[in-house]
mmCIF file of C-alpha atoms in Angstrom:
data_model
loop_
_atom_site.group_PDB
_atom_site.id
_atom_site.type_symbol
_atom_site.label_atom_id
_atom_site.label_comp_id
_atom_site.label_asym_id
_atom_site.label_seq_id
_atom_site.Cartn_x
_atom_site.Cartn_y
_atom_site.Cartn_z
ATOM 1 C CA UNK A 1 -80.281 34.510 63.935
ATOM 2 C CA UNK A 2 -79.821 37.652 61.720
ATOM 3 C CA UNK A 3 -76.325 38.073 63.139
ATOM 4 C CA UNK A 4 -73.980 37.049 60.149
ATOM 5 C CA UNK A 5 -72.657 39.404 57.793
ATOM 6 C CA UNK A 6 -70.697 38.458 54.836
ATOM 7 C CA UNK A 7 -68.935 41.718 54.232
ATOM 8 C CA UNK A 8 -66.834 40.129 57.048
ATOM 9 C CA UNK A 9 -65.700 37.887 54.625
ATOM 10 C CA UNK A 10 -66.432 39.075 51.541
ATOM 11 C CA UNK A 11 -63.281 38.066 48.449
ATOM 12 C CA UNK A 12 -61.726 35.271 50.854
ATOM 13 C CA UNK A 13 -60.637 31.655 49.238
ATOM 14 C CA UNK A 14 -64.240 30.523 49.845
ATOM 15 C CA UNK A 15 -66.040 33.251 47.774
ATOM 16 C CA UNK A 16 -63.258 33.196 45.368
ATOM 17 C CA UNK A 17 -64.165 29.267 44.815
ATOM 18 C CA UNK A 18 -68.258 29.879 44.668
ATOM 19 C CA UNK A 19 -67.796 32.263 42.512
ATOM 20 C CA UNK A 20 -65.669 30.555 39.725
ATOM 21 C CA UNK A 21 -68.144 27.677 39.878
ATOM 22 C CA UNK A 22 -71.224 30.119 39.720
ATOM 23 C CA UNK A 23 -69.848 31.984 36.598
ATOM 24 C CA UNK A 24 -69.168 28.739 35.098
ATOM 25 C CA UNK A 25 -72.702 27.782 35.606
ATOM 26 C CA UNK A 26 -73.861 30.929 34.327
ATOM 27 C CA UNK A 27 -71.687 30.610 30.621
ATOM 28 C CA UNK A 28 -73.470 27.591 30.434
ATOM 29 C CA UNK A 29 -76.918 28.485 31.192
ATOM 30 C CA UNK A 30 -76.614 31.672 28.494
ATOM 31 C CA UNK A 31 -74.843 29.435 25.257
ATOM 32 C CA UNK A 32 -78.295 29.225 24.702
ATOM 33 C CA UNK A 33 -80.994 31.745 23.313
ATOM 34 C CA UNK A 34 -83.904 30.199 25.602
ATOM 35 C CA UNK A 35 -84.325 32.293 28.692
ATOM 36 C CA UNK A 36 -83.561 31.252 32.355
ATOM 37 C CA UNK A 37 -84.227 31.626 35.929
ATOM 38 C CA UNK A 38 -81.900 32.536 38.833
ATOM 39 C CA UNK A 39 -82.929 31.994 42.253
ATOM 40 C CA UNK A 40 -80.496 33.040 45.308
ATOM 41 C CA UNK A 41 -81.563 31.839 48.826
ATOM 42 C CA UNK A 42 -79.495 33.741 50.780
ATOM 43 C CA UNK A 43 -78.139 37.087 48.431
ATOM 44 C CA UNK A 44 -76.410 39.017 51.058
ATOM 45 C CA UNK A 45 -75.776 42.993 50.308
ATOM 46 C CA UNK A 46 -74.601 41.834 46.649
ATOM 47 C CA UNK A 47 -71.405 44.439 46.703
ATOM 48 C CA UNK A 48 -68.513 44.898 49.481
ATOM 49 C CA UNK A 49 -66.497 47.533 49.718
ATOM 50 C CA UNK A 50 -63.095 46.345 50.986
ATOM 51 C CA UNK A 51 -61.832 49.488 52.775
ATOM 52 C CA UNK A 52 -65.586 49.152 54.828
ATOM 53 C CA UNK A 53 -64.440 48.487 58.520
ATOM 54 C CA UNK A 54 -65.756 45.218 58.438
ATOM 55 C CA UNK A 55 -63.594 43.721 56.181
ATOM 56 C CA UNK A 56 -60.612 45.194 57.349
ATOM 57 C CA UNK A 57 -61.391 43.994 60.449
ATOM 58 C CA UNK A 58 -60.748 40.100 59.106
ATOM 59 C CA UNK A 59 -58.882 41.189 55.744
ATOM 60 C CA UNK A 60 -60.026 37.568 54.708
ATOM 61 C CA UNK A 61 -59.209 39.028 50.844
ATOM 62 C CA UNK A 62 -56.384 39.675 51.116
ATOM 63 C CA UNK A 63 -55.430 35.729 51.661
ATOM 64 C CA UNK A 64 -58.311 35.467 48.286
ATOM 65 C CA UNK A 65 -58.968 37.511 45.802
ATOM 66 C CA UNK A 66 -56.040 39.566 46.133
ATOM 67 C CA UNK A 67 -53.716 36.951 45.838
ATOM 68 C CA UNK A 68 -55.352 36.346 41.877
ATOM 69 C CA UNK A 69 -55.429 40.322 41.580
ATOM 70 C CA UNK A 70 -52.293 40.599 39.623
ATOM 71 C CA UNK A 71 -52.160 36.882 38.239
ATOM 72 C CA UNK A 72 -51.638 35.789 34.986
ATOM 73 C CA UNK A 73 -54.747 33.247 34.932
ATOM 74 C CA UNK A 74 -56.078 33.056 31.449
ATOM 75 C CA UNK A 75 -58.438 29.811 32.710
ATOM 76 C CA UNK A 76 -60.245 32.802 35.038
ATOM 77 C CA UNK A 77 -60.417 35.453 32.370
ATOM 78 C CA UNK A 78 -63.979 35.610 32.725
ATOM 79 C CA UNK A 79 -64.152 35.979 36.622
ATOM 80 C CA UNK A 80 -61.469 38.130 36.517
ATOM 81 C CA UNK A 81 -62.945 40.918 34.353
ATOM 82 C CA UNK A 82 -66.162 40.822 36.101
ATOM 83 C CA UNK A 83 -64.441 41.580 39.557
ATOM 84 C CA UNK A 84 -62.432 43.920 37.865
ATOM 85 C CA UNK A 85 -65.413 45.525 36.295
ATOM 86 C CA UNK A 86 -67.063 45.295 40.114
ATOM 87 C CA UNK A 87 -64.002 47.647 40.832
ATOM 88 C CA UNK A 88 -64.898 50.780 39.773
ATOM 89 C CA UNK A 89 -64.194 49.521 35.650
ATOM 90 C CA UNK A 90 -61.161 47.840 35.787
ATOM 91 C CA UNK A 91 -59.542 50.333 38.258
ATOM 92 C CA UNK A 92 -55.739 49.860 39.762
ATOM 93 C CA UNK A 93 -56.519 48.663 42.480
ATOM 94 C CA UNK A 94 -58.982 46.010 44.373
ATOM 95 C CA UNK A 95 -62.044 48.341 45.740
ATOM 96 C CA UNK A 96 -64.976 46.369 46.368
ATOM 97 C CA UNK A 97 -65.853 42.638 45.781
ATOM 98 C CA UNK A 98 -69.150 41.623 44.327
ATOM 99 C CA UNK A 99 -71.216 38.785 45.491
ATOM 100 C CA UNK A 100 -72.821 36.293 43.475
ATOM 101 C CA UNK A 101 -76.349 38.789 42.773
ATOM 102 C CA UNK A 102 -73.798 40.716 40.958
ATOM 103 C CA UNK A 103 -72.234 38.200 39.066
ATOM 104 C CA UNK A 104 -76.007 36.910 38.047
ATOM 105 C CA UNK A 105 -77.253 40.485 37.329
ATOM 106 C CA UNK A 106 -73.980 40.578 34.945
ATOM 107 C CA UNK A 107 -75.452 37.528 32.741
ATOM 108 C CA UNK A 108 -79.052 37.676 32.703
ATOM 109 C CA UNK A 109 -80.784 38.822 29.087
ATOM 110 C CA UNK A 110 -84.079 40.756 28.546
ATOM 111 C CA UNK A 111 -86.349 37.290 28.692
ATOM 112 C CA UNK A 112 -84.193 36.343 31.861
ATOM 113 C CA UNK A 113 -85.456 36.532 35.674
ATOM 114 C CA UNK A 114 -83.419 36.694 39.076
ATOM 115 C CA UNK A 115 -85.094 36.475 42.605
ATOM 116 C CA UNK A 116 -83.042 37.217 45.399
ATOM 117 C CA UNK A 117 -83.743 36.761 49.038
ATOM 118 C CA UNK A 118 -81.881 38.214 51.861
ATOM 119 C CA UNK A 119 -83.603 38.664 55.446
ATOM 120 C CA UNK A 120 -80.835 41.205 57.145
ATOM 121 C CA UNK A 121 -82.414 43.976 57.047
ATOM 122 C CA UNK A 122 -79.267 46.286 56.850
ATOM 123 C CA UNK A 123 -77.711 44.153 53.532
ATOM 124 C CA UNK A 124 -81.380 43.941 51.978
ATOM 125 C CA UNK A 125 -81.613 47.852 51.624
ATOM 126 C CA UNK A 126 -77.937 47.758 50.228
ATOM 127 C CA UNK A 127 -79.617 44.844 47.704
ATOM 128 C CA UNK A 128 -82.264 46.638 46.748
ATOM 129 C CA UNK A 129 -80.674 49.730 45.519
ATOM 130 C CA UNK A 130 -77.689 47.552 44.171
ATOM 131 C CA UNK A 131 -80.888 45.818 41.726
ATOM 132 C CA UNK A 132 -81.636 49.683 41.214
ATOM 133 C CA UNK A 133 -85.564 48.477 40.324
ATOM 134 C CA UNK A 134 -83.772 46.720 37.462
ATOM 135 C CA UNK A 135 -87.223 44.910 36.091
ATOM 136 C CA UNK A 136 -85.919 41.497 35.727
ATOM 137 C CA UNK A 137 -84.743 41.222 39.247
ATOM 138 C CA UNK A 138 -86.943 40.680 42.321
ATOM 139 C CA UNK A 139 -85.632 41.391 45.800
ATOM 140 C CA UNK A 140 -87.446 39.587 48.420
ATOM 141 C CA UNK A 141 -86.872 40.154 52.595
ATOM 142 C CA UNK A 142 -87.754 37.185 53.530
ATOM 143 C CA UNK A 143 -86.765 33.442 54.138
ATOM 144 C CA UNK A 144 -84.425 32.148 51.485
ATOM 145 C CA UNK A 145 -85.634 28.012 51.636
ATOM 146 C CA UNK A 146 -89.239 28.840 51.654
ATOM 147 C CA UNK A 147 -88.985 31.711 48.929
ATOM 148 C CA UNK A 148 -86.941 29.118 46.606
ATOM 149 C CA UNK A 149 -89.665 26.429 46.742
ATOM 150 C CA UNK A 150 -92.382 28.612 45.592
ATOM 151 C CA UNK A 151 -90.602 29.381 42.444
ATOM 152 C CA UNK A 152 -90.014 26.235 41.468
ATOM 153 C CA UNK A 153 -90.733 24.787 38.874
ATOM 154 C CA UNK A 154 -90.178 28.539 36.665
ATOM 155 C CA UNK A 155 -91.808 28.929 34.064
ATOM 156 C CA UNK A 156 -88.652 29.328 31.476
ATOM 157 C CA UNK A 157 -88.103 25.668 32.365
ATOM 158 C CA UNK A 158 -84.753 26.827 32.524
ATOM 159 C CA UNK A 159 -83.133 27.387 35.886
ATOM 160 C CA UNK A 160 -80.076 28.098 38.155
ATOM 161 C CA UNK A 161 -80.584 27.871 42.040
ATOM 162 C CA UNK A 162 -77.732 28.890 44.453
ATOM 163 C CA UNK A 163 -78.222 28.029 48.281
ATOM 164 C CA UNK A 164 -75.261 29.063 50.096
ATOM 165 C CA UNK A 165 -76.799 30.190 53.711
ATOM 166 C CA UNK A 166 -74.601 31.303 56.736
ATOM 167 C CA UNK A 167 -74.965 28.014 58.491
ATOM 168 C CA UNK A 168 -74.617 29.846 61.685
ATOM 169 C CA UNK A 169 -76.463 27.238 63.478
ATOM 170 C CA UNK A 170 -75.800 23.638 63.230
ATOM 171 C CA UNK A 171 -79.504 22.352 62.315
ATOM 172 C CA UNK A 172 -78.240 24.240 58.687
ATOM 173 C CA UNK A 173 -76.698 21.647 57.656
ATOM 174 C CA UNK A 174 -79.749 19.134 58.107
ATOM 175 C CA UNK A 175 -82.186 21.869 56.735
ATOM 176 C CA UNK A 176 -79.986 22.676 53.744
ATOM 177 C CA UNK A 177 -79.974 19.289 52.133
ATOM 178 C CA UNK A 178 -83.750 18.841 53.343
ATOM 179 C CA UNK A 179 -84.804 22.154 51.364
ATOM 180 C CA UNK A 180 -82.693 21.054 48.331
ATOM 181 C CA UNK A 181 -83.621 17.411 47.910
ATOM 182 C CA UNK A 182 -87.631 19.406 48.570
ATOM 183 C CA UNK A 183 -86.426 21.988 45.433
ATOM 184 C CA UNK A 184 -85.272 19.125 43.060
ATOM 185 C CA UNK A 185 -88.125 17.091 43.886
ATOM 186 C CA UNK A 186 -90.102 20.394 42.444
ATOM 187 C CA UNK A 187 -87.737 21.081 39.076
ATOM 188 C CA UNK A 188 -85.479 17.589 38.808
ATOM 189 C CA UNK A 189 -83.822 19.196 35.371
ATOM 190 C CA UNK A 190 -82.561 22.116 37.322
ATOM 191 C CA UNK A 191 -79.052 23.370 37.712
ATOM 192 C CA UNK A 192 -78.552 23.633 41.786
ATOM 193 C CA UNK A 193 -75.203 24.748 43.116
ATOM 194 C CA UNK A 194 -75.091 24.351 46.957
ATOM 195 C CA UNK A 195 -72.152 26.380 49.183
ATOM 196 C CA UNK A 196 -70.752 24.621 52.196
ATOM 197 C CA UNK A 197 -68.452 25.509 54.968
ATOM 198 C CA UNK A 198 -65.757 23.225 56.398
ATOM 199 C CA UNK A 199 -65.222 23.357 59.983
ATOM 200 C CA UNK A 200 -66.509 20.040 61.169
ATOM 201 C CA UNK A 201 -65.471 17.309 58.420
ATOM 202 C CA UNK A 202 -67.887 14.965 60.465
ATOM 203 C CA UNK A 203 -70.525 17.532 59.327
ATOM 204 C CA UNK A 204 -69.739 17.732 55.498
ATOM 205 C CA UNK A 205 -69.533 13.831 55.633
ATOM 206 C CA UNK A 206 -73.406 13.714 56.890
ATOM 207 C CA UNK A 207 -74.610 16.620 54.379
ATOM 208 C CA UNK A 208 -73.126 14.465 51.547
ATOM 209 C CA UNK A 209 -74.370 11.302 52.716
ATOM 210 C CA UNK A 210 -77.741 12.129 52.685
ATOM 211 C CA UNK A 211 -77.580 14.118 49.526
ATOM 212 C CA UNK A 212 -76.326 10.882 47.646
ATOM 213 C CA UNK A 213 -78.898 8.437 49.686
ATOM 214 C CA UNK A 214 -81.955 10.505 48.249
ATOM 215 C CA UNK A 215 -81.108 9.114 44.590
ATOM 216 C CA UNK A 216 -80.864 12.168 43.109
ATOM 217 C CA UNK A 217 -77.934 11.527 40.008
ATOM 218 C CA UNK A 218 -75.556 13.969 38.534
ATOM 219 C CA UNK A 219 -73.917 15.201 42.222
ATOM 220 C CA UNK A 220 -70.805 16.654 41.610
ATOM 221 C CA UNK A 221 -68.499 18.319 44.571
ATOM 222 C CA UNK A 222 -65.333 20.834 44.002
ATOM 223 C CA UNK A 223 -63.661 21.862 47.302
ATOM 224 C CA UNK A 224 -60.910 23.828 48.393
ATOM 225 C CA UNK A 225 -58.806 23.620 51.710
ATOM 226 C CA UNK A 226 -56.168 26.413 52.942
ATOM 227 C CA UNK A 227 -55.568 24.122 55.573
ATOM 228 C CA UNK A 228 -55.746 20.564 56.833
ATOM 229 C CA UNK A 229 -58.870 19.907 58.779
ATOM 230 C CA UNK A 230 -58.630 20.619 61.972
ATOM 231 C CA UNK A 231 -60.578 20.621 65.685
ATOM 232 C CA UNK A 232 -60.263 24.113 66.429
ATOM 233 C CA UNK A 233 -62.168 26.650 65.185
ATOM 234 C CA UNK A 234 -62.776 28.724 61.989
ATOM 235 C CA UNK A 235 -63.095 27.758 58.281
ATOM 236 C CA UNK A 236 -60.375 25.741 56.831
ATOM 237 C CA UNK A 237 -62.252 24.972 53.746
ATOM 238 C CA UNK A 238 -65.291 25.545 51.585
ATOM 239 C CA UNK A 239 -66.905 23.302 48.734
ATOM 240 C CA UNK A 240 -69.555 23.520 46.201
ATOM 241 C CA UNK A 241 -71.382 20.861 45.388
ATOM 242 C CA UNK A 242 -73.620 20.732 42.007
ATOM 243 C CA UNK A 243 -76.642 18.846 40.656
ATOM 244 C CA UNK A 244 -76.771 18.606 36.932
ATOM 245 C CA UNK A 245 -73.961 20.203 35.931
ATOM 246 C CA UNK A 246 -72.344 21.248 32.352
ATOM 247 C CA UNK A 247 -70.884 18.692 31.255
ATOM 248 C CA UNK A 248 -67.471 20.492 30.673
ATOM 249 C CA UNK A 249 -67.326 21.383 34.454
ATOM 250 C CA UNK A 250 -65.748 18.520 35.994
ATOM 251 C CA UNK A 251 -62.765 18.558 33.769
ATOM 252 C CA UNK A 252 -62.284 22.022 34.173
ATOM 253 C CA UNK A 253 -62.379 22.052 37.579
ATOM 254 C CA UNK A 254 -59.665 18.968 37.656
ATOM 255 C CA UNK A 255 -57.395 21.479 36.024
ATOM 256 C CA UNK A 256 -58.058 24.100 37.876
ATOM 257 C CA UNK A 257 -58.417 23.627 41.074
ATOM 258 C CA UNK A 258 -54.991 22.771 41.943
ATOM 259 C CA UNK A 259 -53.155 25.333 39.777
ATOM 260 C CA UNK A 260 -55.996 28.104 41.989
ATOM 261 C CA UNK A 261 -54.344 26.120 45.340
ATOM 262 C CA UNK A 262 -50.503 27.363 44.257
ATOM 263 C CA UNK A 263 -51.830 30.598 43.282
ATOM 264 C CA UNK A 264 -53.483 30.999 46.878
ATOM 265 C CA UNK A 265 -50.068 29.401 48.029
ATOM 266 C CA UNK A 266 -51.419 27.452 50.710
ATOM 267 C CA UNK A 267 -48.665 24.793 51.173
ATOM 268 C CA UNK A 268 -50.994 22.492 53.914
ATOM 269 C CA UNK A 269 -54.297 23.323 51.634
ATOM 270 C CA UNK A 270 -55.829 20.690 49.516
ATOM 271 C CA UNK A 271 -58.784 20.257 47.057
ATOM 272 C CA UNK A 272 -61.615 17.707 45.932
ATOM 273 C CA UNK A 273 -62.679 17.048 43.081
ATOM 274 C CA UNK A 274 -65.326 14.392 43.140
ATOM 275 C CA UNK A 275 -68.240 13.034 41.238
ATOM 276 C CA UNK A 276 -71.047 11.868 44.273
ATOM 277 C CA UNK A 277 -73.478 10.474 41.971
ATOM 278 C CA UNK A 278 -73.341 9.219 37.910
ATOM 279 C CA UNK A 279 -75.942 9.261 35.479
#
């Protein structure tokens, strides 16, 4: 059960797409002065280091992140200079990729919190001295779900949750929207930003279904395909789908999304850009 390890796949299309989203969420949360809460269910090692034998093993970047390296993308400014600033300060060329505890750690304030929870072992030490006992940051070695609920509500009132586990087995994808429904039950004015693999559609139909028949409102989804679906195996598309989102977001995403598919230049890809629940 402790098997995955995202430096396998650390900078491909589906990071590159969680990560856009998640710095959006975090402009938003830091407009204003009143302090906020992060909470990461599943943090991973929180820095990859693309020359590391594991991700030259799948070079899964190198059909992401690289292909935005050298782009002229003023709509990703912000992303951009934080991975470039992940690389060593804005170095020639594409070094390491940072996961989304770096991209949080980038944003939070001296009133701020983060709590991160990673159960590998191996990628928790590599957490841990990532956070470098940075005092706003707790790193926790245990499980994500159950760590997330006992935060919840925080006491800023203010919060960002990101649940984006390996779904290695299939029950994830029951336990995931069971945990989150659970968590906005807990904090209903929360910001929640829930990852999701495609490699069963008939799966990703379910998730959403229940998500939307619990009644919570303001469910948006963003997705991004690099190929049609298919029966065979492997990813061919990842999606993020939101609760209480900026308001900006969906329209930004509508104009993104398909000028990020040409940049990827995936000619069978597609993308979603859907609102699951109103007001």
């Amino acid at each position: 059960m402790l098997s995955y390890r995202h430096g396998f796949h650390a900078g491909n299309f589906a990071d590159v797409l969680k990560h856009i989203v998640l710095v959006d969420l975090l402009d938003y949360l830091t407009q204003k002065d009143k302090p906020f809460e992060y909470i990461d269910s599943h943090a991973g090692a929180g820095l990859y280091k693309l020359s590391s034998p594991q991700a030259n093993k799948t070079a899964e970047y190198e059909g992401g992140i690289s292909r935005l390296e050298k782009e002229d993308f003023p709509e990703l400014g912000r992303y951009l200079s934080l991975v470039g600033e992940a690389c060593n300060g804005n170095g020639t060329r594409l070094s390491h990729y940072p996961g989304s505890p770096w991209f949080a750690r980038r944003y939070l304030r001296e009133r701020d919190r983060a709590w991160l929870y990673e159960a590998h072992p191996t990628d928790f030490a590599v957490l841990e001295k990532l956070m470098d006992r940075d005092s706003r940051v707790r790193c926790q070695q245990e499980d994500g779900f159950q760590g997330l609920l006992s935060h919840l509500p925080p006491t800023t009132k203010r919060g960002l949750v990101l649940i984006d586990p390996s779904y290695e087995v299939k029950s994830d994808y029951q336990q995931v929207v069971d945990y989150l429904i659970k968590a906005h039950r807990k904090f209903p004015s929360g910001v929640f930003a829930l990852w999701y693999p495609v490699v069963d559609r008939a799966r990703i139909d379910r998730l959403t279904q229940k998500l939307v028949g619990s009644g919570i409102r303001r469910i948006q989804l963003f997705e991004l395909a690099v190929q049609a679906d298919s029966n065979e195996h492997g990813m061919t598309a990842s999606g993020m789908i939101v609760i209480n989102p900026p308001w900006t977001q969906f329209e930004r995403m509508q104009q993104l999304l398909p000028k990020l598919l040409s940049k990827l230049d995936q000619q069978d890809g597609f993308y979603r850009c859907e609102q699951l629940a109103g007001e």
